[in-house]
Structure formats: structure tokens, C-alpha cells
Amino acid sequence: MKRKDLILLLWVSLGTAMFFFLFFNAEKTFYNFLITLLISVMYSFVIGIGNGVISDFLDRKFPWSETTRTRGILSIISIIVSNFILVYFCNYMNFVVIQKSATAEVFFSNKYGLTNWFMINIALLISAFLHAKGFVDELKKTSKKEVVEQKLIAKSANAQFESLKNQLDPHFLFNSLNVLSSLIDENPQQAQKFTSSMSKIYRYVLEQKDKELVTVQDEIEFAKTYCELLKTRFEDSVEFTFEVHKDDYRKYVVPLSLQLLLENCIKHNFATSSRPLTIKIFSDHDTLCIENNLQVREQIKESSGIGLANIVQRYSLLTKRNVFIEKSGDYFKVKLPVLVSKPNVVSIQPEDKDKAYERAQKRVKEIKSFYANLISYCIVIPFLILLNLLTNPKHIWFYFPMLGWGIGLAAHGVSVFAIGKNWEDRKIREILEKQNQQ
């Protein structure tokens, strides 16, 4: 237990001792006050430290955040067993050892049964309150930690995604200018035509680079236009084939992925009229494939790896499905996952923030209401028990408010912490995540 917990137990002991000394002690002497204080300290520290040690042990072995159900069951069992033993020990020390108002045989007889039962219930109520407080503290700590982690993940993923997208502009422009530079010397008229077509393609790059996903149809149309530019330079040295199913046109892929893969094909393979480079783009189940016959050219310098690595990383940020790469002695193939739907990326608008704040306020009010109810129960029920036992011990009536209010309190706790909007939100998120992984 922490130092502040021990100080709290000391203040509780002092307050309890003052209460019993002033209202239940006929002879108000200093000696009687010391005896009352001793008894109060014994009860507070034995029961408090005992429950604290058990709670700390359960926190280490069965944290609320990881094994909520198991921890809840163990907490209930430990509260009942430990308080039964601790209260009997304290009562035995009080009545038999300190005050010597009863012998051991009398203490364990029915005469002290009601007293022991009353003290056990008081201890159970206090222990239940402390365990509930520990649960909520752990819940707040875990929720805060998860929020911070999710914010860091979101910021990191967003920064990484922006960095990857910003690679596209210079990468595309650099390769296009290289092609244009070659055409100016070889065929000025084709260079002029290439420049006109390149402006159209670059407009598409600017429009699509900020998008996370584009339709297969848009990407195929762009790839065909880009292939025409490549044909302008390489003529019959390069052949292109498109065999994409119409059913896949409304599905989604990462933007400019085909353009980057086409560049890789040209960059890493030689192409001549006698040995043309054949590039095929086709559908294969739930993937979009680009395949070329392998005619590896000698690399003067090591490849930067921007193209394929860019595609792999952007897919990893959007889906759990992987980009597959196949290579043999005759061909090189890349399979791009085709997604049925776009990821559900929720951007928080000002009105959404207001709604989130309202929901948070409502949630806080619900939790405060439950704890006000719990504290009232822990104060009023012992008072009613004491009132019943002092005024009419033969007619026990405090069972009715204790059980009725207890059932209502349990239902209140279940509605606040177990079943409610949080359960619905979690279920909605699970369904959306499954759809995104398709």
C-alpha cells in the first residue's frame, strides 16, 4: 500500500475512535479514549491493509484491463473470504483479548453471531466500494492510455502516408523528363506530342495523389494513357495487354500504383524490336496483376526502390492484405490487392467535436451518478442496520431496503460499465474493420 493510504487509514481510525468515544462510551476518561483508539486502529489497519494487500496482488496477477471477468470473480471471492477472516480476528482480539468481555467459547457461540455478521457486512460494503474504485481508476488509466496510443498511431500513420504521397510528384516528373529529353534528340515531333500528353497525365497525378484509393477503372484508363506515352518512345519494342474484368472496375486500388510498376518494368528490363518487352495487366481473383517477361538489364547504379516500396507501404497503411511479388527465370509479377470498399476514415469536424463533448459529458454524469448512489448505499444501509438493532432487534427489517437498494445499485452499475453505448460502438467498429479487410 502507498503512504497516502496508510495516512488515510490513520485518519479513519482517529475519526472512528472519536465517534464511538463521544456517543457510545459512558466513562469519558483518557484511558477509555486510548482503548477506543487502539481498537479503532486495529480494525482500520487490519481490515484496510488486508484488503489492500489482496487488491495489490490481484492487480499484479489479474489486471482489470486484461482479465476483467476473471478479476471480477476473484475480487468477489476474495472480498467475502478475506473480510470474514479479518473481521472474526479483529472481533476476537477486541472482545476476548483487549476488553475481555467474553471467553473464546462464548465468542464463537450464537451470542456474538449477530455482532460478527453486522461487522462483516460493514467490511464487505467498504471493501466492495474500494474494489469498485480501483476498477474505475484502472478503467480511466487504460482508456487514457488507449486514447494517447491511438492519437500517436494516427499521427504517425498520417505523416508516413503524406510522406509516401509526396514522393510521387518528383518521381513521376523526373522519369517523364528523362523520356522527354531522349525524344527531343531522336524525334522532335514526337517530343511535342509527348509534352502535350504528359501535361494531361500530370494533371491526373495532381488530382489523384492526395487520395487514398481510386477506382480500378480510373487507374486502368490512366495506365492506358501512360502506356501510349511509352509506345511513343519505344514503339514496337514494348507491347501492352489489358485483360481486366469489368466487375473489378468499381473496386479500389492505391492511386498511381500501375504507373509506378510500369516504370519499374521499363527501368529494370531492356526492350528491342527483336526482343520486345511484353507487359500484361490482368485480373486474378481479388487482385490486379502486372506481369512482364524478364529481360533484366545491367544496372549502372543501385535502384532507389521508391516505386515498389512506396506501393507496399501505402497498402500496409490501408489494409491488412499484402502486395505479392512473384519472380522466376521467365517473368516478374506483382499482385495488387483489390479492395471492395474504401477504408472508413472519419475526419472530426467541429460539429462532431461538439457531439463527442456532449457524449463525454453524459458519460461523466452517469459515472458520477453511480458513485453517488454507491456512497449513499454505503452510508445509509449501515445506519439503518444500526437503527434496527438498537430500536427493535427482535424484528429485523433492514433486509428489505438493503436487498432492494442493492439490486438496484447492481443494475445501475451494469448499465454504466458493462452494457450500453460502449458495447454498441465496439460492435460497430468490429464490423467496419472486417469490411475494410476485405
PDB file of C-alpha atoms in Angstrom, residues 200-337:
ATOM      1  CA  LYS A 200      -2.757  15.589 -69.274  1.00  0.00           C
ATOM      2  CA  ILE A 201      -1.204  12.745 -67.332  1.00  0.00           C
ATOM      3  CA  TYR A 202       0.441  15.065 -64.839  1.00  0.00           C
ATOM      4  CA  ARG A 203      -2.936  16.688 -64.216  1.00  0.00           C
ATOM      5  CA  TYR A 204      -4.251  13.249 -63.264  1.00  0.00           C
ATOM      6  CA  VAL A 205      -1.264  12.753 -60.943  1.00  0.00           C
ATOM      7  CA  LEU A 206      -2.014  16.032 -59.175  1.00  0.00           C
ATOM      8  CA  GLU A 207      -5.694  15.145 -58.855  1.00  0.00           C
ATOM      9  CA  GLN A 208      -5.202  11.599 -57.561  1.00  0.00           C
ATOM     10  CA  LYS A 209      -2.069  11.757 -55.426  1.00  0.00           C
ATOM     11  CA  ASP A 210      -3.945  13.111 -52.382  1.00  0.00           C
ATOM     12  CA  LYS A 211      -6.479  10.281 -52.490  1.00  0.00           C
ATOM     13  CA  GLU A 212      -6.014   7.114 -50.504  1.00  0.00           C
ATOM     14  CA  LEU A 213      -7.748   4.905 -53.068  1.00  0.00           C
ATOM     15  CA  VAL A 214      -9.079   5.257 -56.624  1.00  0.00           C
ATOM     16  CA  THR A 215     -11.315   3.019 -58.692  1.00  0.00           C
ATOM     17  CA  VAL A 216      -9.741   0.324 -60.818  1.00  0.00           C
ATOM     18  CA  GLN A 217     -11.428   1.906 -63.848  1.00  0.00           C
ATOM     19  CA  ASP A 218      -9.703   5.274 -63.299  1.00  0.00           C
ATOM     20  CA  GLU A 219      -6.352   3.600 -62.733  1.00  0.00           C
ATOM     21  CA  ILE A 220      -6.685   1.441 -65.863  1.00  0.00           C
ATOM     22  CA  GLU A 221      -7.622   4.422 -68.055  1.00  0.00           C
ATOM     23  CA  PHE A 222      -4.659   6.361 -66.710  1.00  0.00           C
ATOM     24  CA  ALA A 223      -2.356   3.362 -67.251  1.00  0.00           C
ATOM     25  CA  LYS A 224      -3.503   3.056 -70.873  1.00  0.00           C
ATOM     26  CA  THR A 225      -2.730   6.739 -71.485  1.00  0.00           C
ATOM     27  CA  TYR A 226       0.650   6.322 -69.881  1.00  0.00           C
ATOM     28  CA  CYS A 227       1.335   3.241 -71.999  1.00  0.00           C
ATOM     29  CA  GLU A 228       0.665   5.323 -75.118  1.00  0.00           C
ATOM     30  CA  LEU A 229       3.450   7.664 -73.999  1.00  0.00           C
ATOM     31  CA  LEU A 230       5.774   4.723 -73.548  1.00  0.00           C
ATOM     32  CA  LYS A 231       4.812   3.438 -77.007  1.00  0.00           C
ATOM     33  CA  THR A 232       5.700   6.877 -78.375  1.00  0.00           C
ATOM     34  CA  ARG A 233       9.257   6.399 -77.197  1.00  0.00           C
ATOM     35  CA  PHE A 234       9.786   2.647 -77.545  1.00  0.00           C
ATOM     36  CA  GLU A 235       7.403   1.974 -80.477  1.00  0.00           C
ATOM     37  CA  ASP A 236       7.301  -1.778 -81.187  1.00  0.00           C
ATOM     38  CA  SER A 237       9.904  -2.591 -78.544  1.00  0.00           C
ATOM     39  CA  VAL A 238       7.195  -2.656 -75.885  1.00  0.00           C
ATOM     40  CA  GLU A 239       3.827  -4.424 -76.015  1.00  0.00           C
ATOM     41  CA  PHE A 240       0.945  -3.902 -73.588  1.00  0.00           C
ATOM     42  CA  THR A 241      -2.046  -6.158 -72.899  1.00  0.00           C
ATOM     43  CA  PHE A 242      -5.039  -5.279 -70.697  1.00  0.00           C
ATOM     44  CA  GLU A 243      -7.353  -8.098 -69.529  1.00  0.00           C
ATOM     45  CA  VAL A 244      -9.151  -6.647 -66.510  1.00  0.00           C
ATOM     46  CA  HIS A 245     -12.623  -7.910 -65.623  1.00  0.00           C
ATOM     47  CA  LYS A 246     -15.397  -5.342 -65.842  1.00  0.00           C
ATOM     48  CA  ASP A 247     -16.615  -6.489 -62.406  1.00  0.00           C
ATOM     49  CA  ASP A 248     -13.401  -5.131 -60.870  1.00  0.00           C
ATOM     50  CA  TYR A 249     -13.805  -1.640 -62.356  1.00  0.00           C
ATOM     51  CA  ARG A 250     -15.813  -0.367 -59.365  1.00  0.00           C
ATOM     52  CA  LYS A 251     -13.351  -1.727 -56.826  1.00  0.00           C
ATOM     53  CA  TYR A 252     -10.370   0.196 -55.454  1.00  0.00           C
ATOM     54  CA  VAL A 253      -6.580   0.227 -55.646  1.00  0.00           C
ATOM     55  CA  VAL A 254      -3.832   2.563 -54.470  1.00  0.00           C
ATOM     56  CA  PRO A 255      -3.550   5.553 -56.880  1.00  0.00           C
ATOM     57  CA  LEU A 256      -0.666   5.619 -59.405  1.00  0.00           C
ATOM     58  CA  SER A 257       0.324   2.075 -58.471  1.00  0.00           C
ATOM     59  CA  LEU A 258       0.180   0.854 -62.086  1.00  0.00           C
ATOM     60  CA  GLN A 259       2.213   3.833 -63.292  1.00  0.00           C
ATOM     61  CA  LEU A 260       4.956   3.096 -60.767  1.00  0.00           C
ATOM     62  CA  LEU A 261       5.002  -0.593 -61.706  1.00  0.00           C
ATOM     63  CA  LEU A 262       5.115   0.223 -65.443  1.00  0.00           C
ATOM     64  CA  GLU A 263       8.101   2.467 -64.775  1.00  0.00           C
ATOM     65  CA  ASN A 264       9.792  -0.393 -62.911  1.00  0.00           C
ATOM     66  CA  CYS A 265       9.243  -2.709 -65.871  1.00  0.00           C
ATOM     67  CA  ILE A 266      10.892  -0.251 -68.273  1.00  0.00           C
ATOM     68  CA  LYS A 267      13.646   0.674 -65.852  1.00  0.00           C
ATOM     69  CA  HIS A 268      14.827  -2.840 -64.974  1.00  0.00           C
ATOM     70  CA  ASN A 269      14.395  -4.573 -68.348  1.00  0.00           C
ATOM     71  CA  PHE A 270      15.795  -3.927 -71.814  1.00  0.00           C
ATOM     72  CA  ALA A 271      13.450  -3.778 -74.822  1.00  0.00           C
ATOM     73  CA  THR A 272      14.270  -4.117 -78.534  1.00  0.00           C
ATOM     74  CA  SER A 273      12.295  -4.763 -81.695  1.00  0.00           C
ATOM     75  CA  SER A 274      13.706  -8.262 -81.908  1.00  0.00           C
ATOM     76  CA  ARG A 275      13.116  -8.972 -78.238  1.00  0.00           C
ATOM     77  CA  PRO A 276      10.149  -6.820 -77.181  1.00  0.00           C
ATOM     78  CA  LEU A 277       9.219  -6.320 -73.550  1.00  0.00           C
ATOM     79  CA  THR A 278       5.714  -7.708 -73.030  1.00  0.00           C
ATOM     80  CA  ILE A 279       3.714  -6.210 -70.181  1.00  0.00           C
ATOM     81  CA  LYS A 280       0.355  -7.692 -69.220  1.00  0.00           C
ATOM     82  CA  ILE A 281      -2.187  -6.178 -66.820  1.00  0.00           C
ATOM     83  CA  PHE A 282      -4.994  -8.553 -65.811  1.00  0.00           C
ATOM     84  CA  SER A 283      -7.387  -9.643 -63.046  1.00  0.00           C
ATOM     85  CA  ASP A 284      -6.621 -12.648 -60.893  1.00  0.00           C
ATOM     86  CA  HIS A 285      -9.358 -13.385 -58.367  1.00  0.00           C
ATOM     87  CA  ASP A 286      -9.288 -10.439 -55.910  1.00  0.00           C
ATOM     88  CA  THR A 287      -6.001  -8.965 -57.180  1.00  0.00           C
ATOM     89  CA  LEU A 288      -4.866  -6.765 -60.050  1.00  0.00           C
ATOM     90  CA  CYS A 289      -1.695  -8.206 -61.582  1.00  0.00           C
ATOM     91  CA  ILE A 290       1.030  -6.655 -63.721  1.00  0.00           C
ATOM     92  CA  GLU A 291       3.407  -9.161 -65.299  1.00  0.00           C
ATOM     93  CA  ASN A 292       6.349  -8.791 -67.665  1.00  0.00           C
ATOM     94  CA  ASN A 293       8.742 -11.175 -69.329  1.00  0.00           C
ATOM     95  CA  LEU A 294      12.119 -10.977 -67.611  1.00  0.00           C
ATOM     96  CA  GLN A 295      14.832  -9.302 -69.679  1.00  0.00           C
ATOM     97  CA  VAL A 296      16.998  -7.855 -66.929  1.00  0.00           C
ATOM     98  CA  ARG A 297      19.325  -5.068 -67.944  1.00  0.00           C
ATOM     99  CA  GLU A 298      22.592  -4.356 -66.200  1.00  0.00           C
ATOM    100  CA  GLN A 299      22.212  -1.640 -63.589  1.00  0.00           C
ATOM    101  CA  ILE A 300      24.876   1.054 -63.600  1.00  0.00           C
ATOM    102  CA  LYS A 301      23.838   2.158 -60.107  1.00  0.00           C
ATOM    103  CA  GLU A 302      21.740   0.528 -57.437  1.00  0.00           C
ATOM    104  CA  SER A 303      17.999   1.118 -57.645  1.00  0.00           C
ATOM    105  CA  SER A 304      16.430   3.523 -55.111  1.00  0.00           C
ATOM    106  CA  GLY A 305      13.441   1.197 -54.685  1.00  0.00           C
ATOM    107  CA  ILE A 306      10.942   4.070 -54.437  1.00  0.00           C
ATOM    108  CA  GLY A 307       8.287   2.593 -56.722  1.00  0.00           C
ATOM    109  CA  LEU A 308       7.513  -0.878 -55.339  1.00  0.00           C
ATOM    110  CA  ALA A 309       8.369   0.032 -51.739  1.00  0.00           C
ATOM    111  CA  ASN A 310       6.003   3.015 -51.977  1.00  0.00           C
ATOM    112  CA  ILE A 311       3.121   0.793 -53.080  1.00  0.00           C
ATOM    113  CA  VAL A 312       3.777  -1.827 -50.379  1.00  0.00           C
ATOM    114  CA  GLN A 313       3.905   0.777 -47.609  1.00  0.00           C
ATOM    115  CA  ARG A 314       0.762   2.599 -48.739  1.00  0.00           C
ATOM    116  CA  TYR A 315      -1.185  -0.673 -48.853  1.00  0.00           C
ATOM    117  CA  SER A 316       0.079  -1.575 -45.369  1.00  0.00           C
ATOM    118  CA  LEU A 317      -1.424   1.678 -44.036  1.00  0.00           C
ATOM    119  CA  LEU A 318      -4.823   0.985 -45.599  1.00  0.00           C
ATOM    120  CA  THR A 319      -5.400  -2.772 -45.300  1.00  0.00           C
ATOM    121  CA  LYS A 320      -4.002  -5.937 -43.779  1.00  0.00           C
ATOM    122  CA  ARG A 321      -3.871  -7.577 -47.188  1.00  0.00           C
ATOM    123  CA  ASN A 322      -0.376  -7.845 -48.664  1.00  0.00           C
ATOM    124  CA  VAL A 323       1.152  -6.987 -52.025  1.00  0.00           C
ATOM    125  CA  PHE A 324       2.522 -10.226 -53.501  1.00  0.00           C
ATOM    126  CA  ILE A 325       5.632 -10.373 -55.679  1.00  0.00           C
ATOM    127  CA  GLU A 326       6.461 -13.398 -57.845  1.00  0.00           C
ATOM    128  CA  LYS A 327       9.716 -13.820 -59.716  1.00  0.00           C
ATOM    129  CA  SER A 328      11.010 -16.686 -61.834  1.00  0.00           C
ATOM    130  CA  GLY A 329      13.568 -17.090 -64.576  1.00  0.00           C
ATOM    131  CA  ASP A 330      10.999 -16.086 -67.221  1.00  0.00           C
ATOM    132  CA  TYR A 331       8.719 -13.472 -65.667  1.00  0.00           C
ATOM    133  CA  PHE A 332       8.218 -10.938 -62.892  1.00  0.00           C
ATOM    134  CA  LYS A 333       4.742 -10.427 -61.439  1.00  0.00           C
ATOM    135  CA  VAL A 334       3.244  -8.069 -58.844  1.00  0.00           C
ATOM    136  CA  LYS A 335      -0.233  -8.691 -57.396  1.00  0.00           C
ATOM    137  CA  LEU A 336      -2.062  -5.674 -56.023  1.00  0.00           C
ATOM    138  CA  PRO A 337      -4.989  -6.297 -53.622  1.00  0.00           C
TER     139      PRO A 337
END
